[in-house]
CSV table of C-alpha atoms in Angstrom, one decimal:
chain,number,residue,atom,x,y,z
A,19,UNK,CA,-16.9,-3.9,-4.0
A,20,UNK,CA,-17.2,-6.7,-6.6
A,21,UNK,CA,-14.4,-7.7,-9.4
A,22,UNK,CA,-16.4,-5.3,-12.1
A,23,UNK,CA,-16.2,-2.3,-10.0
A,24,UNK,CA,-12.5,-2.9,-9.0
A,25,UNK,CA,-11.3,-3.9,-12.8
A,26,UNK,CA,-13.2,-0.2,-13.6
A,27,UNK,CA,-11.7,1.6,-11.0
A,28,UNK,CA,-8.0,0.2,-10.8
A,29,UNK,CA,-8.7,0.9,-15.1
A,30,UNK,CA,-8.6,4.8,-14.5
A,31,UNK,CA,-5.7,4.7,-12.7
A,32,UNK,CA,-3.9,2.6,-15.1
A,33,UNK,CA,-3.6,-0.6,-13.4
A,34,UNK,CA,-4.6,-4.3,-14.5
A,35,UNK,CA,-6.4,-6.2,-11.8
A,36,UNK,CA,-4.7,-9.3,-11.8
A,37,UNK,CA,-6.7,-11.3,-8.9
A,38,UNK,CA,-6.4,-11.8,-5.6
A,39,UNK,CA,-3.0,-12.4,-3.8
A,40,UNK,CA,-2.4,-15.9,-2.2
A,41,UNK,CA,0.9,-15.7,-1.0
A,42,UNK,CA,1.0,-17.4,2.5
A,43,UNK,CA,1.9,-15.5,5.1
A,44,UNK,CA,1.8,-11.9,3.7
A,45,UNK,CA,2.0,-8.9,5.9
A,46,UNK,CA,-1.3,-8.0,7.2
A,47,UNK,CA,-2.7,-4.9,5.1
A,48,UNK,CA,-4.0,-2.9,8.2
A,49,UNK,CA,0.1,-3.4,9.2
A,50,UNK,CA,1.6,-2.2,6.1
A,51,UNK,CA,-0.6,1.1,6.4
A,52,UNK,CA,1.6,2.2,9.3
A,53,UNK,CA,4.7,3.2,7.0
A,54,UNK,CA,3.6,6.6,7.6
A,55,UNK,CA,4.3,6.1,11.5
A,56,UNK,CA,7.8,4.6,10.6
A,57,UNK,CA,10.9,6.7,11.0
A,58,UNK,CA,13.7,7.9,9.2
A,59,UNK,CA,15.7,5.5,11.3
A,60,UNK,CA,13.8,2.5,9.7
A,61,UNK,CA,15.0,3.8,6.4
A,62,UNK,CA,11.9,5.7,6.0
A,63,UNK,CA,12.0,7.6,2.3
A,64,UNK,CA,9.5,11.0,1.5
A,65,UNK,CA,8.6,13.0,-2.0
A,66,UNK,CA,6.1,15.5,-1.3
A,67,UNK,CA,4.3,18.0,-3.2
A,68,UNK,CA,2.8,21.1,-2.2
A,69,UNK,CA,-0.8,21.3,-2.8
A,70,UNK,CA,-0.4,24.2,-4.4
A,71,UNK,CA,2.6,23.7,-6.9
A,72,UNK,CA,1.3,24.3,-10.7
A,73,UNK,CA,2.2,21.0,-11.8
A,74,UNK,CA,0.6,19.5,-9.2
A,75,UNK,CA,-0.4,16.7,-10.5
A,76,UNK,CA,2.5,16.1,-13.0
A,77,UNK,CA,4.9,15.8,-10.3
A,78,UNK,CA,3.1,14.0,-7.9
A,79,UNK,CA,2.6,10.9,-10.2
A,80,UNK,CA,6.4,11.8,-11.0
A,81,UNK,CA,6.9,11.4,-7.7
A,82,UNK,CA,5.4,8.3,-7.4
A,83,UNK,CA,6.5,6.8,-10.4
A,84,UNK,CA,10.5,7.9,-9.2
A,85,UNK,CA,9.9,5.8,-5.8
A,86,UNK,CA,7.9,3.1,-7.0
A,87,UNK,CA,11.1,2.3,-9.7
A,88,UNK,CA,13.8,3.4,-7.5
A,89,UNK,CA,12.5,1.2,-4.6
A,90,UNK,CA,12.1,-1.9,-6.4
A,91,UNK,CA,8.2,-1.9,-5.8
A,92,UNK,CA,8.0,-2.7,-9.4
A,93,UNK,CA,10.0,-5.9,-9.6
A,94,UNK,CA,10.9,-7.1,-12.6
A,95,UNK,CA,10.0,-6.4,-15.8
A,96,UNK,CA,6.1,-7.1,-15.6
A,97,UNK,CA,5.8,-3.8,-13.2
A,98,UNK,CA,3.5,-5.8,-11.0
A,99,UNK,CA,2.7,-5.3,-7.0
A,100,UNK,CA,0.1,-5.4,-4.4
A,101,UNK,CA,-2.3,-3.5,-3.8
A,102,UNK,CA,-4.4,-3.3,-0.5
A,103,UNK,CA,-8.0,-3.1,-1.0
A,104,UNK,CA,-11.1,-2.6,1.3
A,105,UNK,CA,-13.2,-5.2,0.4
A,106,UNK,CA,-15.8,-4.0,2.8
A,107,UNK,CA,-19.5,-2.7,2.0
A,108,UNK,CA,-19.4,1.0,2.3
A,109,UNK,CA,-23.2,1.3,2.4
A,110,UNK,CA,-23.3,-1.0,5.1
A,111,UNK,CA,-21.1,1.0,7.3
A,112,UNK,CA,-19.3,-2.7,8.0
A,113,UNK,CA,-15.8,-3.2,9.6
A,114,UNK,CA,-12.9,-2.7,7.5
A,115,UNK,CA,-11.9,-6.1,4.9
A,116,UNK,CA,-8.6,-5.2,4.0
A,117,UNK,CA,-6.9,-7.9,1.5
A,118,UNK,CA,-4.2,-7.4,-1.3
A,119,UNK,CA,-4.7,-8.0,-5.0
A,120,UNK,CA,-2.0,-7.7,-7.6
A,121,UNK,CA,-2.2,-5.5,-10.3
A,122,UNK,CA,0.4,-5.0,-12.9
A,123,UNK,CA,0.9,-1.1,-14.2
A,124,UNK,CA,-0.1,-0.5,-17.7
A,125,UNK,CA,1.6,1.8,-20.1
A,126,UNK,CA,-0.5,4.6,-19.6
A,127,UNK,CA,-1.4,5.4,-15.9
A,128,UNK,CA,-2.3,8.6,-13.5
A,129,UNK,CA,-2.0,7.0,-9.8
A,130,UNK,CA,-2.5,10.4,-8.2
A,131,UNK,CA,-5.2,11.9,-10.5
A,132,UNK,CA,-7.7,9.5,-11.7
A,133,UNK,CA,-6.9,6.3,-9.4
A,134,UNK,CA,-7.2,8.8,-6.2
A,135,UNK,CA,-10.1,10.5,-7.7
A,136,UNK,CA,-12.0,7.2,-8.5
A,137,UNK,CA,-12.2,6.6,-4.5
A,138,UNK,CA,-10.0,3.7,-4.3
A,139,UNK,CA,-6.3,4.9,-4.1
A,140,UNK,CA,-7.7,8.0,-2.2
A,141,UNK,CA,-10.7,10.4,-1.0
A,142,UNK,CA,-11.0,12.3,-3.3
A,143,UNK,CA,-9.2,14.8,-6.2
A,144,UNK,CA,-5.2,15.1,-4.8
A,145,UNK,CA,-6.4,13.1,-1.1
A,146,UNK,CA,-4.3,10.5,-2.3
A,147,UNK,CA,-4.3,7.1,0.8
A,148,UNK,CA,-3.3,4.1,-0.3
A,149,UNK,CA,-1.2,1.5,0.3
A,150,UNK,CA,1.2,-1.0,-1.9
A,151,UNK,CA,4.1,-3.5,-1.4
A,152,UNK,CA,6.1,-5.3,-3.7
A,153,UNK,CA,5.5,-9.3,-4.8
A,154,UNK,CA,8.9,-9.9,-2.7
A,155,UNK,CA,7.0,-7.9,0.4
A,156,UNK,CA,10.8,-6.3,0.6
A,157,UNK,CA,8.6,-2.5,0.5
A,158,UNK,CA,5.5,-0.7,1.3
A,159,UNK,CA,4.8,2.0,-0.3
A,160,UNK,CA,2.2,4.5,1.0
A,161,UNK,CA,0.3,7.4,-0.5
A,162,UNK,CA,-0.5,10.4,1.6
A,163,UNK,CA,-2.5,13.8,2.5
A,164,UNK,CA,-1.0,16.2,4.8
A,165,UNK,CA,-2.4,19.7,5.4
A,166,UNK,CA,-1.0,21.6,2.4
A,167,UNK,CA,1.2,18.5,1.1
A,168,UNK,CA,0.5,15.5,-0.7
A,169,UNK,CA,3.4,12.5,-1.0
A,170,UNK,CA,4.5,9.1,-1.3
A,171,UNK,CA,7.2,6.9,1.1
A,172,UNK,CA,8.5,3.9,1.3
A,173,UNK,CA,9.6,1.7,3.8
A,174,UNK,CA,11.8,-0.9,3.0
A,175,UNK,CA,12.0,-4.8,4.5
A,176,UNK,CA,8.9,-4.3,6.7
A,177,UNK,CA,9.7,-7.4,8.4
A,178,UNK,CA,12.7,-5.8,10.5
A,179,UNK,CA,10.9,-2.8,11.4
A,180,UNK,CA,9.5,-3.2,15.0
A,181,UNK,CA,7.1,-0.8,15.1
A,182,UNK,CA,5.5,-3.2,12.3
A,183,UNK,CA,6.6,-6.1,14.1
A,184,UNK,CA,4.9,-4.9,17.1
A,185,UNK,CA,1.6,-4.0,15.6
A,186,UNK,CA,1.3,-7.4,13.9
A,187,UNK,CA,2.0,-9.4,17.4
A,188,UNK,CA,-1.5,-7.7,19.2
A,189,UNK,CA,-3.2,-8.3,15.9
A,190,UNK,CA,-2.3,-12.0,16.2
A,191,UNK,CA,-2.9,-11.9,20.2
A,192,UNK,CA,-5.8,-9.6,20.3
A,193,UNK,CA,-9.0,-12.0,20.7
A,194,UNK,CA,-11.3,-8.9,18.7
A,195,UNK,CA,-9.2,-9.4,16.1
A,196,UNK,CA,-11.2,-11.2,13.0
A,197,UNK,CA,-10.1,-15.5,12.9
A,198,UNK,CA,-9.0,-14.7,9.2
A,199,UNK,CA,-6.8,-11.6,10.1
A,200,UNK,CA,-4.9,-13.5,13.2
A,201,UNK,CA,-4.2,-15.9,11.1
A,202,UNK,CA,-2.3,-14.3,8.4
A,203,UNK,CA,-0.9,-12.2,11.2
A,204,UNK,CA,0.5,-15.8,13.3
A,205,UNK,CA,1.5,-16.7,9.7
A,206,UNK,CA,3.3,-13.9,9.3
A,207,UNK,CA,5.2,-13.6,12.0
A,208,UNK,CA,6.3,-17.5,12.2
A,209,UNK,CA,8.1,-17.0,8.7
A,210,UNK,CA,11.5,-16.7,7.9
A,211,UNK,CA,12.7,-12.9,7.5
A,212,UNK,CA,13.3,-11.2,3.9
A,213,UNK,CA,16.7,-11.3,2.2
A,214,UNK,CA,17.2,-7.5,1.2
């Protein structure tokens, strides 16, 4: 996927691509996609929808909107966050090149209808998969598709959650994994934990 295609697809879902995120030591993408395997016990937060609810659509990007504010994924005033993005070529069937990007979220927006639809928050109409954090990586926020349920969660300080935690250490220790992607994973872990 190239700048042009990702300024065009973030577009329909109402999001301003705002580069590439160079924060050092963020938390690996392929890591922050496990919220949905976190627990209630790790402070763990659901909104569903029921696939077949009228308003479908309505409330899901209400529902989004409600956590994304509520959880401070938003930050301040500019509404910006990350976004993780598969930089990968499709066509090519290659392995996975997961990186964040920031984006900031315009006035008008439709996360769960036309960003999931373009392919690139989801796989297709109301399959909604993504994943997001905050600039201050104090949440992830993951978009969902159960059997007759689609949803949002949020997690918050990732860095104290051990199944996380866990994951990132055989990322960093596992000699398949990608030079680039141990890295960020040692960098990771070596830092000093989130104030919440």
């Amino acid at each position: 996927m190239n700048e042009t295609q990702l300024t065009a697809s973030l577009a329909q879902a109402g999001l301003r691509y705002c580069g590439p995120d160079r924060t050092f030591g963020a938390l690996p993408v392929k890591a922050a996609w496990l919220a949905v395997s976190c627990r209630r016990e790790d402070g763990r937060r659901d909104l569903v929808v029921d696939k077949e609810d009228a308003q479908l659509l309505a409330n899901a990007n209400a529902a989004w909107f409600r956590l994304a504010s509520e959880s401070g994924l938003l930050g301040g005033g500019d509404r910006m966050f990350l976004l993780g993005v598969d930089f990968a070529d499709a066509d090519a069937g290659s392995v996975p090149d997961l990186r964040w990007i920031r984006v900031q979220l315009m006035e008008e927006w439709d996360v769960m209808g036309a960003g999931v639809t373009s392919g690139l928050l989801g796989s297709g109409a109301f399959c909604p998969e993504f994943v997001m954090l905050s600039l201050d990586e104090t949440v992830v926020l993951r978009g969902t598709t159960w059997d007759r349920r689609i949803g949002v969660l949020t997690v918050p300080n990732p860095d104290r959650v051990q199944l996380i935690r866990t994951y990132v250490e055989r990322l960093a220790i596992n000699p398949r994994t990608a030079p680039a992607e141990r890295t960020i994973a040692e960098n990771w872990l070596t830092r000093p934990p989130k104030d919440s």
